[in-house]
Short mmCIF file of C-alpha atoms in Angstrom, two decimals:
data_model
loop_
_atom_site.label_atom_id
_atom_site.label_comp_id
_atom_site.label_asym_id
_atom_site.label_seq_id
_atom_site.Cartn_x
_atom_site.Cartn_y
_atom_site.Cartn_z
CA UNK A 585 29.13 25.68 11.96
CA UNK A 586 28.50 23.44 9.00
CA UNK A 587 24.92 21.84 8.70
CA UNK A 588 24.05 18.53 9.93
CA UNK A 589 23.61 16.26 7.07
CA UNK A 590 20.14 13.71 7.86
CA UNK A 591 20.94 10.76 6.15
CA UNK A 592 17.54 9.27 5.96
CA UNK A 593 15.68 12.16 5.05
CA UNK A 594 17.86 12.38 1.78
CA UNK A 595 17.88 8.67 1.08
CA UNK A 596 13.87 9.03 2.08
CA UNK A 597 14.24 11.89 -1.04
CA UNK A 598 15.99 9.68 -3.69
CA UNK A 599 13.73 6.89 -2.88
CA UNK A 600 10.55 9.17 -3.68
CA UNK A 601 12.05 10.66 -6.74
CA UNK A 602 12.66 7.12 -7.75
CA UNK A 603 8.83 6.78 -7.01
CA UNK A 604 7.93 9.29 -9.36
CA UNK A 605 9.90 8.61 -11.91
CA UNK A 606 8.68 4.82 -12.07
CA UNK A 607 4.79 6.51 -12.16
CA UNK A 608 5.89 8.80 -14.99
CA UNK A 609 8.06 6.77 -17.52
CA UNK A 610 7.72 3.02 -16.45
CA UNK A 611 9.83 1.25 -13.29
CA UNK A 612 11.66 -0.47 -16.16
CA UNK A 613 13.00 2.71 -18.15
CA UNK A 614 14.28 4.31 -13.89
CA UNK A 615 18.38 4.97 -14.24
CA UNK A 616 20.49 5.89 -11.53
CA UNK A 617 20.88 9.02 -13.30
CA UNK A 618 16.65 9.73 -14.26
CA UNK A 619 16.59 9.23 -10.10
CA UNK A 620 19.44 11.82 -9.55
CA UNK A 621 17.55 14.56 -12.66
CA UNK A 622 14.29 13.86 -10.45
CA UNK A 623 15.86 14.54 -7.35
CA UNK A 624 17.87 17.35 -8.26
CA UNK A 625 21.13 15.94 -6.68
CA UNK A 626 24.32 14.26 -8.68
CA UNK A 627 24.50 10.60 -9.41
CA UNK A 628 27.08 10.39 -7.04
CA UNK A 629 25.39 10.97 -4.41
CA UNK A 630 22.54 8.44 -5.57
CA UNK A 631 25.66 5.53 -5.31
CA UNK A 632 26.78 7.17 -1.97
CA UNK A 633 23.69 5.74 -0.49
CA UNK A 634 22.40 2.99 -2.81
CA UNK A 635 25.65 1.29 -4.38
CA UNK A 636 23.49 -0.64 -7.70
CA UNK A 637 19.75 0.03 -8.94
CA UNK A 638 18.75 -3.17 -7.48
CA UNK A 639 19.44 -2.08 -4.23
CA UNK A 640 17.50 1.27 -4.48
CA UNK A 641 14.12 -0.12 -6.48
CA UNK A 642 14.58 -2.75 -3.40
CA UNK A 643 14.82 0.27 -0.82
CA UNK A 644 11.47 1.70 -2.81
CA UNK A 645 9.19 -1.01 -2.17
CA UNK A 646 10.26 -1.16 1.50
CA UNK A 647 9.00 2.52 1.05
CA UNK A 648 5.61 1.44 -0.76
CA UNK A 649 4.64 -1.21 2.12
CA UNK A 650 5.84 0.85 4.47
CA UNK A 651 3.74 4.12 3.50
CA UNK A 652 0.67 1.52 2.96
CA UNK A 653 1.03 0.84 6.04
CA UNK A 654 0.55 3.95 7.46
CA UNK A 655 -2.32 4.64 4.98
CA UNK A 656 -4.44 2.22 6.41
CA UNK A 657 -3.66 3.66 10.08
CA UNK A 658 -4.65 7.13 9.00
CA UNK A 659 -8.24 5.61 7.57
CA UNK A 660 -8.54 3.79 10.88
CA UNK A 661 -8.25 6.28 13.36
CA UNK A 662 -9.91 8.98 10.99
CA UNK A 663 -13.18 6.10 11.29
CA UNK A 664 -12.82 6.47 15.01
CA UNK A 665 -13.04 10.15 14.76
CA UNK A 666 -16.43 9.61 12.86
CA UNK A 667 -17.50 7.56 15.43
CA UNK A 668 -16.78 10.61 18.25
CA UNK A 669 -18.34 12.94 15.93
CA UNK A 670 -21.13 11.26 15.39
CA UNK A 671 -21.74 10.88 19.38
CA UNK A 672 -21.08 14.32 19.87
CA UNK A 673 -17.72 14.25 21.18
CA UNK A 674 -18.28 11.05 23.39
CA UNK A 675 -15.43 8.65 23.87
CA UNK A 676 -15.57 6.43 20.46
CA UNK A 677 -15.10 2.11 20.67
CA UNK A 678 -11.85 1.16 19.45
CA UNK A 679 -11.29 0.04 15.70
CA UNK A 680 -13.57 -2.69 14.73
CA UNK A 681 -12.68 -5.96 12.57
CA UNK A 682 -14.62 -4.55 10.20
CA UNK A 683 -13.39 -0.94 10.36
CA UNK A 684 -9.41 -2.58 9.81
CA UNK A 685 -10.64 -4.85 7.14
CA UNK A 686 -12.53 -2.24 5.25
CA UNK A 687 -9.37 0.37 5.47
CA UNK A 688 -7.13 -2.42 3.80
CA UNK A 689 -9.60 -2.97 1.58
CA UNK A 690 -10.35 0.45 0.19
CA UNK A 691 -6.27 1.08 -0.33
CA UNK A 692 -6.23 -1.31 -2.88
CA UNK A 693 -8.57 1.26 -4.95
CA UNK A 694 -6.04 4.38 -6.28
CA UNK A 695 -8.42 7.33 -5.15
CA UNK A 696 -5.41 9.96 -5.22
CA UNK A 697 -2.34 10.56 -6.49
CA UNK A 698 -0.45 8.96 -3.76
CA UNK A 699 -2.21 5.77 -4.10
CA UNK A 700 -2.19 5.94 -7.53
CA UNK A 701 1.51 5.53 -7.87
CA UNK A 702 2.00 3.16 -5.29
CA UNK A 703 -0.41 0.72 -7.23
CA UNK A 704 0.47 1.45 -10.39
CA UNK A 705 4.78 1.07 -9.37
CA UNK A 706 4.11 -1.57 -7.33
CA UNK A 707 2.53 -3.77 -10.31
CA UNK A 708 5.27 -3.07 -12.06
CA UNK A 709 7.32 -4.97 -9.48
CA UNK A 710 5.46 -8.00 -9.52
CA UNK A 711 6.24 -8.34 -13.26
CA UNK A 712 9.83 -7.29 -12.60
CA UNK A 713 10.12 -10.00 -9.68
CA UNK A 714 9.12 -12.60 -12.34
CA UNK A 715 11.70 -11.62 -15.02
CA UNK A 716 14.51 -9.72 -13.35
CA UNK A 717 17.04 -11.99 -11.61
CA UNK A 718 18.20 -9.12 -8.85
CA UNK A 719 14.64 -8.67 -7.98
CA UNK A 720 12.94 -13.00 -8.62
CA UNK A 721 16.02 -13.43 -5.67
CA UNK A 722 13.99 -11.45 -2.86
CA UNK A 723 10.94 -12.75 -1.38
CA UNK A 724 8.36 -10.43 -3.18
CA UNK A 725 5.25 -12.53 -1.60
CA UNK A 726 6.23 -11.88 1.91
CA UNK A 727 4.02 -8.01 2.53
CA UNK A 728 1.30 -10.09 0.27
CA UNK A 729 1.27 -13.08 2.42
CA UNK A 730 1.81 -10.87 5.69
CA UNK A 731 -1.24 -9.02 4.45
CA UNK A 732 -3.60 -11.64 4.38
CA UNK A 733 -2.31 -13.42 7.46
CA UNK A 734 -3.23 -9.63 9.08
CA UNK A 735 -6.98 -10.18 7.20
CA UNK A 736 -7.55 -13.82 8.82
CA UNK A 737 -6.60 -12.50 11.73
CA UNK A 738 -9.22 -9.88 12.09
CA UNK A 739 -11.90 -11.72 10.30
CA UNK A 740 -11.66 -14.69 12.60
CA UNK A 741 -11.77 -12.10 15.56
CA UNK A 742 -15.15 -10.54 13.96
CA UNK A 743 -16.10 -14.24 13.34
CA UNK A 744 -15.67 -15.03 17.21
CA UNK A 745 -17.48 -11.76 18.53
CA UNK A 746 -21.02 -12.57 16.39
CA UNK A 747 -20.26 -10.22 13.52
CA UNK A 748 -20.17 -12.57 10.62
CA UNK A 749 -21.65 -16.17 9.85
CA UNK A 750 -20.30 -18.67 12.22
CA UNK A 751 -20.07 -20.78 9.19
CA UNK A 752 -17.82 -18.49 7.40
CA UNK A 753 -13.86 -19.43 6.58
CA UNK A 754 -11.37 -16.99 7.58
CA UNK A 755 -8.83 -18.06 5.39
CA UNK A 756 -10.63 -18.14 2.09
CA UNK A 757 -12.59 -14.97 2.49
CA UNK A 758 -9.36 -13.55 3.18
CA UNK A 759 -7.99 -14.64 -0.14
CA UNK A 760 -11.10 -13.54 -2.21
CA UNK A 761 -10.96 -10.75 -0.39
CA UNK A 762 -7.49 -9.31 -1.35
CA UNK A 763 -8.36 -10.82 -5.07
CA UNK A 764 -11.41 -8.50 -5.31
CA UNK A 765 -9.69 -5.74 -4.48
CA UNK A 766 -6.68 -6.16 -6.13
CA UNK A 767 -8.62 -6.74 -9.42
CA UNK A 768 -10.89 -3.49 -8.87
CA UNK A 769 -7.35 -1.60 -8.54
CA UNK A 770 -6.11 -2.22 -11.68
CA UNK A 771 -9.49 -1.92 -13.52
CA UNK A 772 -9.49 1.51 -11.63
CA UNK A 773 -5.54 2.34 -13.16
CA UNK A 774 -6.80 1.02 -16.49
CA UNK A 775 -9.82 3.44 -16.54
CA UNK A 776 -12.42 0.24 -17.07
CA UNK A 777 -14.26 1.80 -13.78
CA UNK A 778 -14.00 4.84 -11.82
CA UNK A 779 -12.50 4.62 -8.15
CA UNK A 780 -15.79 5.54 -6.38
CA UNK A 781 -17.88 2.79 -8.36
CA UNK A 782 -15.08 0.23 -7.38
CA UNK A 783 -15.38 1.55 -3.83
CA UNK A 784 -19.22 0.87 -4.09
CA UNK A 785 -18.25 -2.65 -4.88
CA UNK A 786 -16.07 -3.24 -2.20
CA UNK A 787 -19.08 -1.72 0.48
CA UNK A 788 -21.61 -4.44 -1.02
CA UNK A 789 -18.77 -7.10 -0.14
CA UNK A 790 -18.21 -5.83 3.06
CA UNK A 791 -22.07 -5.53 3.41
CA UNK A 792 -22.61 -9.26 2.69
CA UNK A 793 -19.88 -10.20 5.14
CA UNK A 794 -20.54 -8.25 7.97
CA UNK A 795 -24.15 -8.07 7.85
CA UNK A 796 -25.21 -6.35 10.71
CA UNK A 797 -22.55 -3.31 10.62
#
């Protein structure tokens, strides 16, 4: 009986070789064909499921907000399993404001490989939105602007429950927020400052804005 071919899991396999060749050589220098070396299949196969390059760097940073995503869940609920831990096996609160807005903070920062990549390919799409006409055509900003719609949201919840100053704004915290962070991830990929002190920096934020966490 001939073997059941899963589609996704081998365009989810071209899609991470494409990954890891845009870490090692540049997203700009990626071929169809450096994809299909990586990946150890035929080019042919890479245009069975992804007909033009455009359409498979396109399919990759689906993959990178996608797999951010998830990141952040994974350093949510592994917070709440602190939490039960540290009451000795109690039932834990939910996720906090604070606990969401620090896990989306701290992503920004590449502290392993994975994260590494995703920053470091994922800059390299903003510049290619700006000059490449395939890519400029797709609306780059919308996971940015999702993002910090997600941040207000959870700020102006901690705002409304007594955890932050009354006074404070959701929207532009939100902004300066995702610029801090942002900024201490590419210091981090350009070896200005080590991950753990940017993390340090993005604790004394969170300190000052959620004061009595």
């Amino acid at each position: 009986m001939p073997k059941l071919v899963d589609h996704e899991e081998r365009r989810a396999h071209i899609i991470d070789a494409l990954l890891r060749t845009a870490a090692d050589t540049g997203l700009h220098a990626v071929t169809m064909r450096s994809v299909a070396i990586e990946a150890g299949v035929s080019v042919r196969l890479v245009q069975y499921y992804f007909d033009t390059k455009e359409q498979l760097l396109l399919a990759a940073l689906t993959r990178l907000a996608a797999r951010m995503g998830e990141r952040i869940q994974e350093r949510v609920q592994q917070r709440i399993q602190e939490r039960v831990r540290d009451r000795a096996g109690a039932a834990g609160p939910a996720a906090s404001p604070r606990d969401i807005v620090e896990a989306v903070l701290l992503e920004s920062v590449p502290t392993d490989e994975e994260s590494r990549t995703f920053h470091l390919v994922y800059t390299e799409y903003a510049v290619l939105s700006i000059t490449d006409p395939a890519l400029a055509g797709q609306s780059f900003l919308s996971a940015p602007n999702e993002m910090e719609d997600f941040l207000v949201g959870q700020l102006t919840a901690a705002r409304q429950a007594g955890d932050t100053d009354p006074r404070m704004d959701a929207r532009q915290e939100a902004v300066v927020l995702l610029a801090v962070s942002a900024g201490l991830g590419l210091s981090v990929l350009l070896g200005q400052r080590t991950a753990d002190d940017a993390v340090a920096v993005l604790h004394y934020h969170l300190g000052r804005l959620f004061p009595g966490s």
